[in-house]
PDB file of C-alpha atoms in Angstrom:
ATOM      1  CA  MET A 284     148.551 174.414 186.162  1.00  0.00           C
ATOM      2  CA  THR A 285     149.509 174.555 182.461  1.00  0.00           C
ATOM      3  CA  GLU A 286     147.345 177.586 182.499  1.00  0.00           C
ATOM      4  CA  LYS A 287     149.365 179.483 185.189  1.00  0.00           C
ATOM      5  CA  LEU A 288     152.427 178.326 183.421  1.00  0.00           C
ATOM      6  CA  ASP A 289     151.260 180.077 179.965  1.00  0.00           C
ATOM      7  CA  ARG A 290     150.304 183.021 181.757  1.00  0.00           C
ATOM      8  CA  ARG A 291     153.766 183.408 183.591  1.00  0.00           C
ATOM      9  CA  LYS A 292     155.487 182.693 179.998  1.00  0.00           C
ATOM     10  CA  LYS A 293     153.330 185.375 178.686  1.00  0.00           C
ATOM     11  CA  TYR A 294     153.861 187.958 181.543  1.00  0.00           C
ATOM     12  CA  THR A 295     157.797 187.348 181.412  1.00  0.00           C
ATOM     13  CA  ARG A 296     157.512 187.730 177.603  1.00  0.00           C
ATOM     14  CA  MET A 297     155.558 190.984 177.729  1.00  0.00           C
ATOM     15  CA  VAL A 298     158.014 192.499 180.695  1.00  0.00           C
ATOM     16  CA  LEU A 299     161.145 191.676 178.593  1.00  0.00           C
ATOM     17  CA  LYS A 300     159.472 193.293 175.528  1.00  0.00           C
ATOM     18  CA  ASP A 301     158.504 196.482 177.365  1.00  0.00           C
ATOM     19  CA  SER A 302     161.750 196.522 178.772  1.00  0.00           C
ATOM     20  CA  LEU A 303     163.557 196.473 175.678  1.00  0.00           C
ATOM     21  CA  ILE A 304     161.560 198.766 174.144  1.00  0.00           C
ATOM     22  CA  ALA A 305     161.910 201.194 177.301  1.00  0.00           C
ATOM     23  CA  LEU A 306     165.628 201.155 176.711  1.00  0.00           C
ATOM     24  CA  LEU A 307     165.784 201.460 172.899  1.00  0.00           C
ATOM     25  CA  LYS A 308     164.137 204.893 173.763  1.00  0.00           C
ATOM     26  CA  SER A 309     167.512 206.033 175.427  1.00  0.00           C
ATOM     27  CA  LYS A 310     169.935 204.112 173.178  1.00  0.00           C
ATOM     28  CA  PRO A 311     170.586 201.847 170.180  1.00  0.00           C
ATOM     29  CA  LEU A 312     170.477 198.302 170.572  1.00  0.00           C
ATOM     30  CA  SER A 313     174.174 197.855 169.925  1.00  0.00           C
ATOM     31  CA  ALA A 314     174.568 199.485 173.317  1.00  0.00           C
ATOM     32  CA  ILE A 315     171.791 197.539 175.341  1.00  0.00           C
ATOM     33  CA  THR A 316     172.907 194.517 177.419  1.00  0.00           C
ATOM     34  CA  VAL A 317     170.920 191.332 178.261  1.00  0.00           C
ATOM     35  CA  LYS A 318     171.668 192.432 181.791  1.00  0.00           C
ATOM     36  CA  GLU A 319     170.167 195.642 181.435  1.00  0.00           C
ATOM     37  CA  ILE A 320     166.990 194.460 180.071  1.00  0.00           C
ATOM     38  CA  CYS A 321     166.449 191.811 183.083  1.00  0.00           C
ATOM     39  CA  ASN A 322     167.193 194.461 185.491  1.00  0.00           C
ATOM     40  CA  HIS A 323     164.632 196.689 184.230  1.00  0.00           C
ATOM     41  CA  ALA A 324     162.368 193.916 183.835  1.00  0.00           C
ATOM     42  CA  ASP A 325     163.164 192.693 186.988  1.00  0.00           C
ATOM     43  CA  ILE A 326     163.699 189.105 185.735  1.00  0.00           C
ATOM     44  CA  ASN A 327     166.522 186.676 185.911  1.00  0.00           C
ATOM     45  CA  ARG A 328     169.126 186.473 183.132  1.00  0.00           C
ATOM     46  CA  SER A 329     168.360 182.482 183.062  1.00  0.00           C
ATOM     47  CA  THR A 330     164.878 183.111 182.675  1.00  0.00           C
ATOM     48  CA  PHE A 331     165.630 185.464 179.918  1.00  0.00           C
ATOM     49  CA  TYR A 332     167.779 183.045 177.755  1.00  0.00           C
ATOM     50  CA  THR A 333     164.650 180.592 178.414  1.00  0.00           C
ATOM     51  CA  HIS A 334     163.039 182.572 175.994  1.00  0.00           C
ATOM     52  CA  TYR A 335     165.305 184.505 173.590  1.00  0.00           C
ATOM     53  CA  LYS A 336     168.669 183.801 172.182  1.00  0.00           C
ATOM     54  CA  ASP A 337     169.790 187.388 172.960  1.00  0.00           C
ATOM     55  CA  HIS A 338     168.604 191.094 172.921  1.00  0.00           C
ATOM     56  CA  TYR A 339     168.456 190.697 169.079  1.00  0.00           C
ATOM     57  CA  ASP A 340     166.281 187.711 169.165  1.00  0.00           C
ATOM     58  CA  LEU A 341     163.967 189.719 171.593  1.00  0.00           C
ATOM     59  CA  LEU A 342     163.795 192.885 169.218  1.00  0.00           C
ATOM     60  CA  ASN A 343     162.924 190.424 166.030  1.00  0.00           C
ATOM     61  CA  LYS A 344     160.449 188.566 167.829  1.00  0.00           C
ATOM     62  CA  ILE A 345     158.721 191.993 168.902  1.00  0.00           C
ATOM     63  CA  GLU A 346     158.856 193.176 165.138  1.00  0.00           C
ATOM     64  CA  GLU A 347     157.605 189.823 164.140  1.00  0.00           C
ATOM     65  CA  GLU A 348     154.672 190.232 166.530  1.00  0.00           C
ATOM     66  CA  ILE A 349     153.721 193.392 165.342  1.00  0.00           C
ATOM     67  CA  ILE A 350     154.279 192.743 161.514  1.00  0.00           C
ATOM     68  CA  ALA A 351     151.814 189.666 162.259  1.00  0.00           C
ATOM     69  CA  ASP A 352     149.481 191.666 164.217  1.00  0.00           C
ATOM     70  CA  MET A 353     149.570 194.399 161.377  1.00  0.00           C
ATOM     71  CA  ASN A 354     148.958 192.051 158.656  1.00  0.00           C
ATOM     72  CA  THR A 355     145.676 190.371 160.715  1.00  0.00           C
ATOM     73  CA  TYR A 356     144.594 193.910 161.442  1.00  0.00           C
ATOM     74  CA  LEU A 357     144.672 194.864 157.534  1.00  0.00           C
ATOM     75  CA  ASN A 358     143.109 191.207 156.443  1.00  0.00           C
ATOM     76  CA  ALA A 359     140.230 191.845 158.609  1.00  0.00           C
ATOM     77  CA  HIS A 360     139.032 194.831 156.172  1.00  0.00           C
ATOM     78  CA  ASN A 361     137.367 194.010 152.694  1.00  0.00           C
ATOM     79  CA  PHE A 362     137.264 196.996 150.918  1.00  0.00           C
ATOM     80  CA  ALA A 363     135.910 197.396 146.979  1.00  0.00           C
ATOM     81  CA  GLN A 364     138.708 197.417 144.387  1.00  0.00           C
ATOM     82  CA  LYS A 365     138.524 201.175 143.655  1.00  0.00           C
ATOM     83  CA  GLU A 366     138.044 202.250 147.485  1.00  0.00           C
ATOM     84  CA  LYS A 367     140.797 199.945 148.243  1.00  0.00           C
ATOM     85  CA  ALA A 368     144.017 201.817 148.742  1.00  0.00           C
ATOM     86  CA  MET A 369     142.483 204.730 150.685  1.00  0.00           C
ATOM     87  CA  GLN A 370     140.640 202.700 153.073  1.00  0.00           C
ATOM     88  CA  THR A 371     143.788 200.222 153.382  1.00  0.00           C
ATOM     89  CA  THR A 372     146.017 203.345 153.900  1.00  0.00           C
ATOM     90  CA  ILE A 373     143.520 204.821 156.316  1.00  0.00           C
ATOM     91  CA  LYS A 374     143.579 201.406 158.259  1.00  0.00           C
ATOM     92  CA  LEU A 375     147.498 201.005 158.506  1.00  0.00           C
ATOM     93  CA  LEU A 376     147.792 204.391 159.760  1.00  0.00           C
ATOM     94  CA  GLU A 377     145.047 203.547 162.603  1.00  0.00           C
ATOM     95  CA  TYR A 378     146.984 200.506 163.340  1.00  0.00           C
ATOM     96  CA  ILE A 379     150.305 202.625 163.496  1.00  0.00           C
ATOM     97  CA  LYS A 380     148.245 205.342 166.063  1.00  0.00           C
ATOM     98  CA  SER A 381     147.008 202.303 168.137  1.00  0.00           C
ATOM     99  CA  LYS A 382     150.481 201.323 168.688  1.00  0.00           C
ATOM    100  CA  HIS A 383     152.059 204.669 168.857  1.00  0.00           C
ATOM    101  CA  GLU A 384     154.566 204.090 171.442  1.00  0.00           C
ATOM    102  CA  ILE A 385     155.912 201.010 169.839  1.00  0.00           C
ATOM    103  CA  CYS A 386     156.309 201.899 166.275  1.00  0.00           C
ATOM    104  CA  TYR A 387     157.614 205.525 167.080  1.00  0.00           C
ATOM    105  CA  THR A 388     160.161 203.390 168.961  1.00  0.00           C
ATOM    106  CA  LEU A 389     161.134 201.187 166.305  1.00  0.00           C
ATOM    107  CA  LEU A 390     160.756 203.491 163.407  1.00  0.00           C
ATOM    108  CA  ILE A 391     162.213 206.487 164.790  1.00  0.00           C
ATOM    109  CA  GLU A 392     164.550 206.026 167.944  1.00  0.00           C
ATOM    110  CA  ASN A 393     165.913 202.786 166.827  1.00  0.00           C
ATOM    111  CA  LYS A 394     168.396 203.254 164.429  1.00  0.00           C
ATOM    112  CA  ASP A 395     168.181 199.381 163.047  1.00  0.00           C
ATOM    113  CA  THR A 396     166.069 199.520 159.785  1.00  0.00           C
ATOM    114  CA  SER A 397     164.898 195.843 160.029  1.00  0.00           C
ATOM    115  CA  PHE A 398     161.505 196.838 161.148  1.00  0.00           C
ATOM    116  CA  GLU A 399     161.181 199.806 158.449  1.00  0.00           C
ATOM    117  CA  GLU A 400     162.043 197.379 156.002  1.00  0.00           C
ATOM    118  CA  ARG A 401     159.450 194.950 157.314  1.00  0.00           C
ATOM    119  CA  VAL A 402     156.540 197.555 157.322  1.00  0.00           C
ATOM    120  CA  MET A 403     157.868 198.449 153.787  1.00  0.00           C
ATOM    121  CA  GLU A 404     156.932 194.913 152.782  1.00  0.00           C
ATOM    122  CA  VAL A 405     153.462 194.836 154.680  1.00  0.00           C
ATOM    123  CA  ALA A 406     152.598 198.310 153.027  1.00  0.00           C
ATOM    124  CA  ARG A 407     154.046 196.500 149.513  1.00  0.00           C
ATOM    125  CA  SER A 408     151.728 193.662 149.595  1.00  0.00           C
ATOM    126  CA  PHE A 409     148.591 195.357 150.614  1.00  0.00           C
ATOM    127  CA  LEU A 410     148.880 199.070 148.541  1.00  0.00           C
ATOM    128  CA  ILE A 411     151.036 198.681 145.658  1.00  0.00           C
ATOM    129  CA  ASP A 412     148.759 196.504 143.487  1.00  0.00           C
ATOM    130  CA  ASN A 413     146.229 199.321 143.536  1.00  0.00           C
ATOM    131  CA  TRP A 414     148.653 202.020 143.136  1.00  0.00           C
ATOM    132  CA  THR A 415     150.724 200.291 140.217  1.00  0.00           C
ATOM    133  CA  ASP A 416     147.423 199.420 138.427  1.00  0.00           C
ATOM    134  CA  GLU A 417     147.323 203.164 137.656  1.00  0.00           C
ATOM    135  CA  TYR A 418     150.799 203.153 136.022  1.00  0.00           C
ATOM    136  CA  GLU A 419     150.512 201.718 132.340  1.00  0.00           C
ATOM    137  CA  GLY A 420     154.491 201.728 131.652  1.00  0.00           C
ATOM    138  CA  ASP A 421     156.847 198.926 131.367  1.00  0.00           C
ATOM    139  CA  SER A 422     155.890 196.183 134.211  1.00  0.00           C
ATOM    140  CA  ALA A 423     159.593 196.143 135.000  1.00  0.00           C
ATOM    141  CA  ASP A 424     159.383 199.651 136.044  1.00  0.00           C
ATOM    142  CA  SER A 425     156.783 198.651 138.796  1.00  0.00           C
ATOM    143  CA  ALA A 426     159.474 197.616 141.138  1.00  0.00           C
ATOM    144  CA  TYR A 427     160.907 200.871 141.207  1.00  0.00           C
ATOM    145  CA  ILE A 428     157.959 202.843 141.305  1.00  0.00           C
ATOM    146  CA  SER A 429     156.404 200.587 144.148  1.00  0.00           C
ATOM    147  CA  THR A 430     159.895 201.232 146.119  1.00  0.00           C
ATOM    148  CA  PHE A 431     159.716 204.975 145.723  1.00  0.00           C
ATOM    149  CA  ILE A 432     155.982 204.913 146.924  1.00  0.00           C
ATOM    150  CA  ILE A 433     156.459 203.008 149.877  1.00  0.00           C
ATOM    151  CA  SER A 434     159.789 204.356 150.954  1.00  0.00           C
ATOM    152  CA  GLY A 435     157.956 208.059 150.684  1.00  0.00           C
ATOM    153  CA  SER A 436     154.944 206.766 152.271  1.00  0.00           C
ATOM    154  CA  ILE A 437     157.356 205.063 155.354  1.00  0.00           C
ATOM    155  CA  HIS A 438     158.792 208.493 155.508  1.00  0.00           C
ATOM    156  CA  VAL A 439     155.450 210.334 155.965  1.00  0.00           C
ATOM    157  CA  ILE A 440     154.387 207.881 158.616  1.00  0.00           C
ATOM    158  CA  LYS A 441     157.840 208.549 160.252  1.00  0.00           C
ATOM    159  CA  HIS A 442     157.183 212.319 160.238  1.00  0.00           C
ATOM    160  CA  TRP A 443     153.875 212.200 161.324  1.00  0.00           C
ATOM    161  CA  LEU A 444     154.757 210.171 164.199  1.00  0.00           C
ATOM    162  CA  SER A 445     157.583 212.595 165.375  1.00  0.00           C
ATOM    163  CA  ARG A 446     155.083 215.165 164.869  1.00  0.00           C
ATOM    164  CA  ASN A 447     153.075 213.445 167.670  1.00  0.00           C
ATOM    165  CA  MET A 448     150.219 212.483 165.118  1.00  0.00           C
ATOM    166  CA  ASP A 449     149.390 216.092 164.591  1.00  0.00           C
ATOM    167  CA  ARG A 450     146.907 214.913 162.086  1.00  0.00           C
ATOM    168  CA  THR A 451     144.304 212.202 161.467  1.00  0.00           C
ATOM    169  CA  PRO A 452     144.823 208.997 159.755  1.00  0.00           C
ATOM    170  CA  GLN A 453     142.571 210.121 157.135  1.00  0.00           C
ATOM    171  CA  GLN A 454     144.140 213.549 156.343  1.00  0.00           C
ATOM    172  CA  ILE A 455     147.787 211.605 156.271  1.00  0.00           C
ATOM    173  CA  ALA A 456     146.374 208.801 153.955  1.00  0.00           C
ATOM    174  CA  ASP A 457     144.784 211.450 151.643  1.00  0.00           C
ATOM    175  CA  ILE A 458     148.501 213.163 151.268  1.00  0.00           C
ATOM    176  CA  ILE A 459     149.917 209.503 151.020  1.00  0.00           C
ATOM    177  CA  ASN A 460     147.359 208.563 148.229  1.00  0.00           C
ATOM    178  CA  THR A 461     147.347 212.144 146.534  1.00  0.00           C
ATOM    179  CA  VAL A 462     150.729 211.876 145.852  1.00  0.00           C
ATOM    180  CA  CYS A 463     150.952 208.417 144.663  1.00  0.00           C
ATOM    181  CA  TYR A 464     148.036 208.900 142.296  1.00  0.00           C
ATOM    182  CA  LYS A 465     149.117 212.260 141.108  1.00  0.00           C
ATOM    183  CA  GLY A 466     152.962 211.266 140.536  1.00  0.00           C
ATOM    184  CA  ILE A 467     151.607 208.377 138.385  1.00  0.00           C
ATOM    185  CA  GLU A 468     149.342 209.954 136.246  1.00  0.00           C
TER     186      GLU A 468
END
């Protein structure tokens, strides 16, 4: 009996998440109502409120899930220090490619920047140590350098997504890492 409830809960949450993502493709979050999400998901509003406070809470949970999944995916790979930045960048891009639809919607079509900021934090935690090790200037400058590198990298990724991933993750990783290392030297 508990297993059925868990499967029902998972299904309900999945349908609600999918419905919000589908609606975000056509309008901003502020223009979406819980009623619309429920109609799209064919779920009762009281069921929605059993799982989420409002549609902002639902979006937050979607973002948290993607970020946690991204961290797990990146932590599963252990690279030698010298190749770590390149391989981590490739793995990050492969993950984004595997979740193309949701990443495209949250990074490009959704005007709220919270997901972009969360992705920037993931990238910062996995990549910046490698990139800033190459910079031998003032350590106080590293926060500015990391912000510049990560912001540029996120915009390259957004451009790549908007061009329907017209290049491989390896090619985009090459571009990002080349610019990062050449700009620091």
